[in-house]
mmCIF file of C-alpha atoms in Angstrom:
data_model
loop_
_atom_site.group_PDB
_atom_site.id
_atom_site.type_symbol
_atom_site.label_atom_id
_atom_site.label_comp_id
_atom_site.label_asym_id
_atom_site.label_seq_id
_atom_site.Cartn_x
_atom_site.Cartn_y
_atom_site.Cartn_z
ATOM 1 C CA MET A 1 0.105 0.035 0.035
ATOM 2 C CA ILE A 2 1.455 3.398 -1.127
ATOM 3 C CA VAL A 3 0.655 6.343 1.146
ATOM 4 C CA ARG A 4 1.367 9.744 -0.004
ATOM 5 C CA ILE A 5 1.804 12.666 2.573
ATOM 6 C CA SER A 6 0.799 15.637 0.555
ATOM 7 C CA GLY A 7 3.698 18.374 0.175
ATOM 8 C CA GLU A 8 6.113 15.513 1.573
ATOM 9 C CA ASP A 9 7.126 11.861 0.441
ATOM 10 C CA GLN A 10 5.551 8.649 -0.813
ATOM 11 C CA TYR A 11 5.834 5.685 1.670
ATOM 12 C CA GLU A 12 5.089 2.040 1.385
ATOM 13 C CA LEU A 13 3.365 0.315 4.115
ATOM 14 C CA PRO A 14 2.189 -3.300 4.504
ATOM 15 C CA GLU A 15 -1.381 -4.083 3.711
ATOM 16 C CA GLN A 16 -2.042 -4.896 7.548
ATOM 17 C CA ASP A 17 -1.421 -1.546 8.412
ATOM 18 C CA ALA A 18 -4.485 -0.365 6.738
ATOM 19 C CA ALA A 19 -6.618 -1.083 9.847
ATOM 20 C CA LYS A 20 -4.475 0.950 12.081
ATOM 21 C CA LEU A 21 -4.574 3.818 9.663
ATOM 22 C CA ASN A 22 -8.132 3.747 9.584
ATOM 23 C CA GLU A 23 -8.356 3.793 13.453
ATOM 24 C CA LEU A 24 -6.037 6.613 13.647
ATOM 25 C CA GLU A 25 -8.148 8.403 10.877
ATOM 26 C CA GLN A 26 -11.389 7.416 12.565
ATOM 27 C CA THR A 27 -9.934 9.474 15.795
ATOM 28 C CA VAL A 28 -9.342 12.698 13.525
ATOM 29 C CA ILE A 29 -12.831 12.323 11.836
ATOM 30 C CA ASP A 30 -14.339 12.298 15.473
ATOM 31 C CA ILE A 31 -12.288 15.341 16.605
ATOM 32 C CA VAL A 32 -13.265 17.462 13.333
ATOM 33 C CA ARG A 33 -16.962 16.237 13.756
ATOM 34 C CA GLY A 34 -16.860 17.273 17.353
ATOM 35 C CA GLY A 35 -15.439 20.697 16.585
ATOM 36 C CA HIS A 36 -12.485 20.110 19.007
ATOM 37 C CA GLN A 37 -10.047 22.335 17.238
ATOM 38 C CA ASP A 38 -7.475 21.960 20.207
ATOM 39 C CA GLY A 39 -6.945 18.195 19.541
ATOM 40 C CA PHE A 40 -6.913 18.283 16.041
ATOM 41 C CA SER A 41 -3.474 18.877 15.093
ATOM 42 C CA ASP A 42 -2.106 16.451 17.656
ATOM 43 C CA ALA A 43 -4.392 13.810 16.492
ATOM 44 C CA TYR A 44 -3.607 14.136 12.850
ATOM 45 C CA GLY A 45 0.094 14.508 13.822
ATOM 46 C CA LYS A 46 -0.052 10.977 15.045
ATOM 47 C CA LEU A 47 -1.744 9.595 11.830
ATOM 48 C CA LEU A 48 1.164 11.355 9.970
ATOM 49 C CA ASP A 49 3.932 9.987 12.154
ATOM 50 C CA TYR A 50 2.556 6.522 12.042
ATOM 51 C CA VAL A 51 3.230 6.768 8.268
ATOM 52 C CA ARG A 52 6.670 8.057 8.422
ATOM 53 C CA SER A 53 7.632 5.647 11.090
ATOM 54 C CA HIS A 54 6.064 2.598 9.747
ATOM 55 C CA GLY A 55 6.593 2.987 6.024
ATOM 56 C CA THR A 56 9.459 2.779 3.821
ATOM 57 C CA LEU A 57 10.282 5.904 1.998
ATOM 58 C CA ILE A 58 9.830 5.884 -1.864
ATOM 59 C CA GLU A 59 12.800 7.456 -3.559
ATOM 60 C CA ASP A 60 11.911 10.458 -5.652
ATOM 61 C CA ASP A 61 12.854 9.068 -8.846
ATOM 62 C CA ASP A 62 10.848 5.924 -8.356
ATOM 63 C CA ILE A 63 7.316 6.573 -10.009
ATOM 64 C CA ARG A 64 4.492 5.049 -8.235
ATOM 65 C CA SER A 65 0.886 5.954 -7.833
ATOM 66 C CA SER A 66 -0.477 6.117 -4.347
ATOM 67 C CA ASP A 67 -3.505 4.321 -2.820
ATOM 68 C CA VAL A 68 -3.992 6.889 -0.225
ATOM 69 C CA ILE A 69 -2.973 10.585 -0.397
ATOM 70 C CA LEU A 70 -3.174 12.289 2.915
ATOM 71 C CA PRO A 71 -3.605 16.107 3.377
ATOM 72 C CA PRO A 72 -0.370 18.267 4.280
ATOM 73 C CA THR A 73 0.856 18.598 7.702
ATOM 74 C CA ASP A 74 -0.145 22.322 7.906
ATOM 75 C CA ILE A 75 -3.773 21.586 6.980
ATOM 76 C CA THR A 76 -5.879 23.939 8.877
ATOM 77 C CA PHE A 77 -8.946 22.709 11.127
ATOM 78 C CA ALA A 78 -11.315 24.659 8.822
ATOM 79 C CA GLU A 79 -9.655 22.474 5.813
ATOM 80 C CA ALA A 80 -9.797 19.473 7.611
ATOM 81 C CA GLY A 81 -13.532 19.884 7.975
ATOM 82 C CA VAL A 82 -13.948 19.412 4.351
ATOM 83 C CA GLU A 83 -11.402 16.800 3.841
ATOM 84 C CA PHE A 84 -12.126 14.595 6.636
ATOM 85 C CA THR A 85 -15.897 13.683 6.138
ATOM 86 C CA GLY A 86 -15.883 10.371 4.317
ATOM 87 C CA GLU A 87 -15.778 7.008 5.818
ATOM 88 C CA GLY A 88 -12.159 6.592 6.100
ATOM 89 C CA ILE A 89 -8.932 7.103 4.171
ATOM 90 C CA ILE A 90 -8.703 3.301 3.088
ATOM 91 C CA PRO A 91 -11.217 2.251 0.707
ATOM 92 C CA ASP A 92 -13.014 -0.884 1.384
ATOM 93 C CA MET B 1 -11.681 6.895 -0.568
ATOM 94 C CA ALA B 2 -12.649 10.114 1.426
ATOM 95 C CA GLY B 3 -11.155 13.405 1.166
ATOM 96 C CA LEU B 4 -8.415 15.131 -0.772
ATOM 97 C CA GLY B 5 -6.528 12.020 -1.779
ATOM 98 C CA GLY B 6 -9.419 10.371 -3.249
ATOM 99 C CA ARG B 7 -10.410 13.275 -5.364
ATOM 100 C CA MET B 8 -7.026 14.046 -6.403
ATOM 101 C CA SER B 9 -5.976 10.842 -7.683
ATOM 102 C CA THR B 10 -9.124 10.230 -9.398
ATOM 103 C CA VAL B 11 -8.810 13.612 -11.435
ATOM 104 C CA VAL B 12 -5.297 12.746 -12.293
ATOM 105 C CA LYS B 13 -6.231 9.083 -13.446
ATOM 106 C CA ALA B 14 -9.163 10.285 -15.501
ATOM 107 C CA LYS B 15 -6.893 12.712 -17.221
ATOM 108 C CA VAL B 16 -4.314 10.277 -18.108
ATOM 109 C CA SER B 17 -6.788 7.627 -19.555
ATOM 110 C CA LYS B 18 -8.235 10.465 -21.722
ATOM 111 C CA LEU B 19 -4.861 11.020 -22.981
ATOM 112 C CA LEU B 20 -4.133 7.348 -23.437
ATOM 113 C CA ASP B 21 -7.684 6.815 -25.220
ATOM 114 C CA ARG B 22 -6.768 9.506 -28.013
ATOM 115 C CA ALA B 23 -3.431 8.066 -28.589
ATOM 116 C CA GLU B 24 -2.893 5.745 -31.355
ATOM 117 C CA ASP B 25 1.131 5.535 -31.311
ATOM 118 C CA PRO B 26 2.475 4.905 -27.650
ATOM 119 C CA GLY B 27 5.607 6.514 -28.407
ATOM 120 C CA GLU B 28 3.826 9.688 -29.546
ATOM 121 C CA THR B 29 1.955 9.568 -26.234
ATOM 122 C CA LEU B 30 4.972 9.409 -24.185
ATOM 123 C CA ASP B 31 6.595 12.041 -25.964
ATOM 124 C CA TYR B 32 3.729 14.362 -25.414
ATOM 125 C CA SER B 33 3.433 13.582 -21.799
ATOM 126 C CA TYR B 34 7.082 14.283 -21.350
ATOM 127 C CA GLN B 35 6.775 17.664 -22.738
ATOM 128 C CA LYS B 36 3.607 18.593 -20.876
ATOM 129 C CA GLN B 37 5.775 17.608 -17.754
ATOM 130 C CA VAL B 38 8.343 19.763 -18.548
ATOM 131 C CA GLU B 39 6.065 22.619 -19.187
ATOM 132 C CA GLN B 40 4.378 22.189 -15.788
ATOM 133 C CA LEU B 41 7.801 22.298 -14.252
ATOM 134 C CA GLN B 42 8.390 25.660 -15.756
ATOM 135 C CA ASN B 43 4.842 26.804 -14.294
ATOM 136 C CA VAL B 44 6.069 25.519 -10.543
ATOM 137 C CA LYS B 45 9.326 27.779 -11.345
ATOM 138 C CA LYS B 46 7.118 30.792 -11.993
ATOM 139 C CA GLY B 47 5.159 30.095 -8.797
ATOM 140 C CA ILE B 48 8.184 29.951 -6.725
ATOM 141 C CA ALA B 49 9.475 33.369 -8.235
ATOM 142 C CA ASP B 50 5.931 34.949 -7.237
ATOM 143 C CA VAL B 51 6.365 33.957 -3.712
ATOM 144 C CA VAL B 52 10.000 35.437 -3.830
ATOM 145 C CA THR B 53 8.550 38.558 -5.220
ATOM 146 C CA ALA B 54 5.877 38.687 -2.520
ATOM 147 C CA LYS B 55 8.738 38.118 0.210
ATOM 148 C CA LYS B 56 10.865 40.908 -1.381
ATOM 149 C CA ARG B 57 7.961 43.328 -0.968
ATOM 150 C CA LEU B 58 7.481 42.760 2.325
ATOM 151 C CA GLN B 59 10.985 42.915 3.350
ATOM 152 C CA MET B 60 11.366 46.182 1.691
ATOM 153 C CA GLN B 61 8.409 47.507 3.709
ATOM 154 C CA GLU B 62 10.119 45.962 7.023
ATOM 155 C CA THR B 63 13.512 48.028 6.085
ATOM 156 C CA SER B 64 11.502 51.109 5.697
ATOM 157 C CA LEU B 65 9.311 50.729 8.881
ATOM 158 C CA GLN B 66 12.760 49.981 10.790
ATOM 159 C CA GLN B 67 14.138 53.309 9.607
ATOM 160 C CA SER B 68 10.948 55.095 10.658
ATOM 161 C CA VAL B 69 11.085 53.463 14.139
ATOM 162 C CA VAL B 70 14.596 54.627 14.595
ATOM 163 C CA LYS B 71 13.849 58.290 13.193
ATOM 164 C CA LEU B 72 10.611 58.655 15.201
ATOM 165 C CA ASP B 73 12.456 57.616 18.374
ATOM 166 C CA THR B 74 15.345 59.989 17.814
ATOM 167 C CA GLN B 75 12.755 62.755 17.024
ATOM 168 C CA ALA B 76 10.758 61.711 20.352
ATOM 169 C CA ARG B 77 13.912 62.387 22.384
ATOM 170 C CA GLN B 78 14.645 65.622 20.561
ATOM 171 C CA ALA B 79 11.226 67.037 20.983
ATOM 172 C CA LEU B 80 11.243 66.028 24.748
ATOM 173 C CA ALA B 81 14.802 67.832 25.288
ATOM 174 C CA ALA B 82 13.403 70.891 23.584
ATOM 175 C CA GLY B 83 10.530 70.720 26.027
ATOM 176 C CA ASN B 84 7.619 70.019 23.811
ATOM 177 C CA GLU B 85 6.050 66.902 25.391
ATOM 178 C CA ASP B 86 3.162 66.847 23.043
ATOM 179 C CA LEU B 87 5.333 66.434 19.973
ATOM 180 C CA SER B 88 7.332 63.813 21.479
ATOM 181 C CA ARG B 89 4.144 61.906 22.546
ATOM 182 C CA THR B 90 3.052 62.074 18.865
ATOM 183 C CA ALA B 91 6.611 60.825 17.853
ATOM 184 C CA LEU B 92 6.086 57.812 20.095
ATOM 185 C CA GLU B 93 2.453 56.937 19.268
ATOM 186 C CA ARG B 94 3.892 56.901 15.464
ATOM 187 C CA LYS B 95 6.646 54.567 16.570
ATOM 188 C CA ASN B 96 4.424 52.278 18.535
ATOM 189 C CA VAL B 97 2.160 51.775 15.045
ATOM 190 C CA ALA B 98 5.379 51.220 13.203
ATOM 191 C CA GLN B 99 6.537 48.542 15.431
ATOM 192 C CA THR B 100 3.309 46.817 15.711
ATOM 193 C CA GLU B 101 3.340 46.748 11.962
ATOM 194 C CA LEU B 102 6.880 45.529 11.879
ATOM 195 C CA GLN B 103 5.981 42.507 14.236
ATOM 196 C CA GLY B 104 3.060 41.486 11.742
ATOM 197 C CA LEU B 105 5.534 41.657 8.851
ATOM 198 C CA ASP B 106 8.260 39.612 10.792
ATOM 199 C CA THR B 107 5.677 36.630 10.985
ATOM 200 C CA GLN B 108 4.767 36.786 7.396
ATOM 201 C CA VAL B 109 8.277 36.999 5.942
ATOM 202 C CA ALA B 110 8.954 33.855 7.955
ATOM 203 C CA GLU B 111 5.920 32.134 6.688
ATOM 204 C CA LEU B 112 6.679 33.104 3.221
ATOM 205 C CA GLU B 113 10.209 31.779 3.626
ATOM 206 C CA GLU B 114 8.883 28.528 4.838
ATOM 207 C CA GLN B 115 6.363 28.390 1.515
ATOM 208 C CA GLN B 116 9.130 29.240 -0.649
ATOM 209 C CA GLN B 117 11.144 26.280 0.905
ATOM 210 C CA LYS B 118 8.330 23.606 0.474
ATOM 211 C CA LEU B 119 7.691 24.782 -3.096
ATOM 212 C CA THR B 120 11.448 24.392 -3.826
ATOM 213 C CA ASP B 121 11.698 20.759 -2.326
ATOM 214 C CA SER B 122 8.359 19.832 -4.261
ATOM 215 C CA GLU B 123 9.907 21.221 -7.497
ATOM 216 C CA GLN B 124 13.049 19.099 -7.036
ATOM 217 C CA LYS B 125 10.804 15.894 -6.510
ATOM 218 C CA LEU B 126 8.790 16.616 -9.605
ATOM 219 C CA ARG B 127 12.052 17.222 -11.614
ATOM 220 C CA ALA B 128 13.381 13.875 -10.310
ATOM 221 C CA LYS B 129 10.227 11.953 -11.163
ATOM 222 C CA ILE B 130 10.021 13.784 -14.765
ATOM 223 C CA GLU B 131 13.787 12.775 -15.341
ATOM 224 C CA ALA B 132 12.854 9.101 -14.229
ATOM 225 C CA PHE B 133 10.072 9.540 -16.589
ATOM 226 C CA ARG B 134 12.128 10.505 -19.482
ATOM 227 C CA THR B 135 14.450 7.449 -18.956
ATOM 228 C CA LYS B 136 11.297 4.969 -18.674
ATOM 229 C CA LYS B 137 9.899 6.134 -21.814
ATOM 230 C CA GLU B 138 12.895 5.192 -24.052
ATOM 231 C CA VAL B 139 12.977 1.719 -22.417
ATOM 232 C CA ILE B 140 9.310 1.355 -22.974
ATOM 233 C CA LYS B 141 9.711 2.555 -26.585
ATOM 234 C CA ALA B 142 12.179 0.203 -27.369
ATOM 235 C CA GLN B 143 11.231 -2.864 -25.489
ATOM 236 C CA TYR B 144 7.588 -3.253 -25.250
ATOM 237 C CA SER B 145 4.789 -4.053 -27.874
ATOM 238 C CA ALA B 146 2.062 -1.325 -28.277
ATOM 239 C CA ALA B 147 -0.407 -3.223 -26.061
ATOM 240 C CA GLU B 148 2.031 -3.678 -23.273
ATOM 241 C CA ALA B 149 3.597 -0.257 -23.616
ATOM 242 C CA GLN B 150 -0.010 1.326 -23.075
ATOM 243 C CA VAL B 151 -0.102 -0.323 -19.692
ATOM 244 C CA ARG B 152 3.101 0.751 -18.695
ATOM 245 C CA ILE B 153 2.787 4.318 -20.027
ATOM 246 C CA SER B 154 -0.406 4.698 -17.654
ATOM 247 C CA GLU B 155 1.157 3.522 -14.859
ATOM 248 C CA ALA B 156 4.156 6.113 -15.466
ATOM 249 C CA ALA B 157 2.189 8.969 -16.304
ATOM 250 C CA THR B 158 -0.347 8.431 -13.481
ATOM 251 C CA GLY B 159 2.713 8.320 -10.879
ATOM 252 C CA VAL B 160 3.938 11.755 -12.510
ATOM 253 C CA GLY B 161 0.634 13.142 -12.672
ATOM 254 C CA GLU B 162 0.118 12.430 -9.011
ATOM 255 C CA GLN B 163 3.372 14.344 -8.292
ATOM 256 C CA MET B 164 2.263 17.231 -10.480
ATOM 257 C CA ALA B 165 -1.093 17.312 -8.654
ATOM 258 C CA ASP B 166 0.729 17.327 -5.362
ATOM 259 C CA VAL B 167 3.146 20.302 -6.399
ATOM 260 C CA GLY B 168 -0.057 22.097 -7.740
ATOM 261 C CA LEU B 169 -1.486 21.726 -4.444
ATOM 262 C CA ALA B 170 1.403 23.181 -2.660
ATOM 263 C CA MET B 171 1.296 26.276 -5.133
ATOM 264 C CA GLN B 172 -2.224 26.846 -4.410
ATOM 265 C CA ARG B 173 -1.536 26.835 -0.735
ATOM 266 C CA ALA B 174 1.385 29.132 -1.285
ATOM 267 C CA VAL B 175 -0.824 31.459 -3.651
ATOM 268 C CA ASP B 176 -3.460 31.714 -0.950
ATOM 269 C CA LYS B 177 -0.999 32.497 1.764
ATOM 270 C CA THR B 178 0.514 35.325 -0.402
ATOM 271 C CA GLU B 179 -2.803 36.735 -1.083
ATOM 272 C CA ASN B 180 -3.417 37.166 2.694
ATOM 273 C CA MET B 181 -0.105 38.901 2.874
ATOM 274 C CA LYS B 182 -0.879 41.217 0.121
ATOM 275 C CA ALA B 183 -3.695 42.505 2.160
ATOM 276 C CA ARG B 184 -1.288 43.343 5.048
ATOM 277 C CA ALA B 185 1.359 44.874 2.709
ATOM 278 C CA ASP B 186 -1.259 46.906 1.182
ATOM 279 C CA ALA B 187 -2.671 48.080 4.603
ATOM 280 C CA VAL B 188 1.017 49.128 5.574
ATOM 281 C CA SER B 189 1.386 51.060 2.146
ATOM 282 C CA GLU B 190 -1.845 52.886 3.218
ATOM 283 C CA LEU B 191 -0.795 53.647 6.312
ATOM 284 C CA GLU B 192 2.471 55.186 4.652
ATOM 285 C CA ALA B 193 0.682 57.039 2.303
ATOM 286 C CA ALA B 194 -1.596 58.603 4.989
ATOM 287 C CA GLY B 195 1.659 59.637 6.623
ATOM 288 C CA THR B 196 1.375 57.574 9.648
ATOM 289 C CA PHE B 197 5.149 57.099 9.796
ATOM 290 C CA ASP B 198 6.126 60.557 8.441
ATOM 291 C CA ASP B 199 8.770 62.509 9.885
ATOM 292 C CA ILE B 200 6.957 64.501 12.793
ATOM 293 C CA THR B 201 8.676 67.644 11.589
ATOM 294 C CA GLN B 202 6.170 67.643 8.899
ATOM 295 C CA LEU B 203 3.293 68.165 11.249
ATOM 296 C CA GLY B 204 1.627 71.278 11.684
ATOM 297 C CA SER B 205 0.827 72.855 14.798
ATOM 298 C CA GLY B 206 -2.683 71.531 15.255
ATOM 299 C CA GLU B 207 -3.557 67.917 15.839
ATOM 300 C CA ASP B 208 -4.865 66.340 12.374
ATOM 301 C CA ASP B 209 -7.156 63.246 11.540
ATOM 302 C CA ILE B 210 -4.028 61.040 11.552
ATOM 303 C CA ASP B 211 -3.125 61.856 15.172
ATOM 304 C CA ARG B 212 -6.482 61.255 16.327
ATOM 305 C CA GLN B 213 -6.658 57.832 14.514
ATOM 306 C CA LEU B 214 -3.258 57.032 15.891
ATOM 307 C CA LYS B 215 -4.159 57.637 19.539
ATOM 308 C CA GLN B 216 -6.906 55.091 18.934
ATOM 309 C CA LEU B 217 -4.322 52.782 17.380
ATOM 310 C CA SER B 218 -1.715 52.760 19.389
ATOM 311 C CA SER B 219 -1.616 51.426 23.166
ATOM 312 C CA GLN B 220 -1.558 54.545 25.451
ATOM 313 C CA PRO B 221 0.202 52.941 28.432
ATOM 314 C CA ALA B 222 3.071 51.652 26.193
ATOM 315 C CA VAL B 223 3.522 55.381 25.075
ATOM 316 C CA ASP B 224 3.155 56.697 28.369
ATOM 317 C CA ASP B 225 5.931 54.265 29.954
ATOM 318 C CA GLU B 226 8.212 55.222 27.025
ATOM 319 C CA LEU B 227 7.760 58.913 27.597
ATOM 320 C CA ALA B 228 8.260 58.516 31.277
ATOM 321 C CA LYS B 229 11.456 56.507 30.554
ATOM 322 C CA MET B 230 12.637 58.921 28.180
ATOM 323 C CA LYS B 231 12.257 61.739 30.746
ATOM 324 C CA ALA B 232 14.127 59.871 33.346
ATOM 325 C CA GLU B 233 16.866 59.423 31.004
ATOM 326 C CA LEU B 234 16.996 63.192 30.278
ATOM 327 C CA GLY B 235 17.364 64.192 33.732
ATOM 328 C CA GLY B 236 14.855 62.971 36.355
ATOM 329 C CA PRO B 237 11.300 63.514 36.922
ATOM 330 C CA ALA B 238 11.733 67.554 36.821
ATOM 331 C CA GLY B 239 9.760 67.537 33.523
ATOM 332 C CA ALA B 240 10.200 68.575 30.299
ATOM 333 C CA ALA B 241 9.428 72.282 30.673
ATOM 334 C CA GLN B 242 12.310 72.655 32.803
ATOM 335 C CA ILE B 243 14.669 71.013 30.957
ATOM 336 C CA ALA B 244 13.489 72.890 27.993
ATOM 337 C CA ALA B 245 14.352 76.317 29.336
ATOM 338 C CA PRO B 246 17.849 76.237 29.044
ATOM 339 C CA ALA B 247 17.834 75.197 25.311
ATOM 340 C CA GLY B 248 21.629 75.230 25.261
ATOM 341 C CA ALA B 249 22.018 72.532 27.682
ATOM 342 C CA ALA B 250 20.335 70.090 25.602
ATOM 343 C CA PRO B 251 23.047 68.743 23.410
ATOM 344 C CA ALA B 252 20.688 67.227 20.975
ATOM 345 C CA GLU B 253 19.458 69.845 18.092
ATOM 346 C CA PRO B 254 15.699 70.183 18.190
ATOM 347 C CA ALA B 255 13.844 68.757 15.322
ATOM 348 C CA GLU B 256 13.643 71.294 12.593
ATOM 349 C CA GLY B 257 9.761 71.547 12.630
ATOM 350 C CA SER B 258 9.685 71.776 16.331
ATOM 351 C CA GLY B 259 10.707 75.532 15.747
ATOM 352 C CA GLU B 260 7.147 76.236 15.528
ATOM 353 C CA ALA B 261 6.630 74.848 19.016
ATOM 354 C CA ALA B 262 9.874 76.282 20.188
ATOM 355 C CA PRO B 263 8.703 79.917 20.849
ATOM 356 C CA ASP B 264 7.010 78.349 23.743
ATOM 357 C CA SER B 265 10.120 77.148 25.591
ATOM 358 C CA GLU B 266 11.832 80.615 24.729
ATOM 359 C CA GLN B 267 9.242 82.478 26.452
ATOM 360 C CA SER B 268 9.272 80.454 29.575
#
């Protein structure tokens, strides 16, 4: 599974990490829906950190399409309200 | 797939497959894709240049405001030394406004710096992908049948297209930020045009509109504190009127325009 962090890099993660990613994203979605601005960047940071620490970096000259594209690190709470509205970043 | 990612890659994929549908010769498609990619890279460079221009404008305003702060501070001291407390206060109020604007500009210059760095990084990544695509297209052209080539082109073009979309997004964010900053830069320009940071020597004797606005803008306690400090530095709490009387005792030349106010001190 290839995950892109928008504005940064692409990472390759094992398929079984999808469940963990969805769990972390669910936390972000809940926070956004609840309007809890304070906890947002922390929760979203955790999701990004998981990708960075568990994924293998894909080199710049390696051309791969991503299965998942995550919004940039500096996404604002207002922007997140638009992005994190669906059922999850990993398609069923 | 929710959110940004889903939409973005769907658009990229749709564009690529449309391109492939039209193509009869995979070799031509590859060359065309590559040409488009190189064009996009030029656009990214233009985008970075725009951010740099916006940053330079803010930096020029910073320099000009810094000069105003120094000048107004000097004039406040000179006015106080000459016994004109009102004029000194006006200079300090203007200095206060200039300093507040300066702090805002500092933050924005730093933010633009960050945007510029991000865009430069993105540009390098895109360049690397396009270079890899160039190599790959030659391999595909040489080694594969038309049908096989079609599949491989699709993969490669989608991959590069995704990188391109990502750079596009980074550019959009940078543009949004510079738009916000233009608003501030314009506001500073307006204050400058209204004479807010002008030499106090250009002031008439009466209080004008700008001064009244300034009094609302600037934080009064800060000005009071600074004035008190200056008084102390100039020779204790005795007050400006007494310091002013022996004009020769004050080493600093009074500001030119304060000549209008000077008769006051000469009479006392």
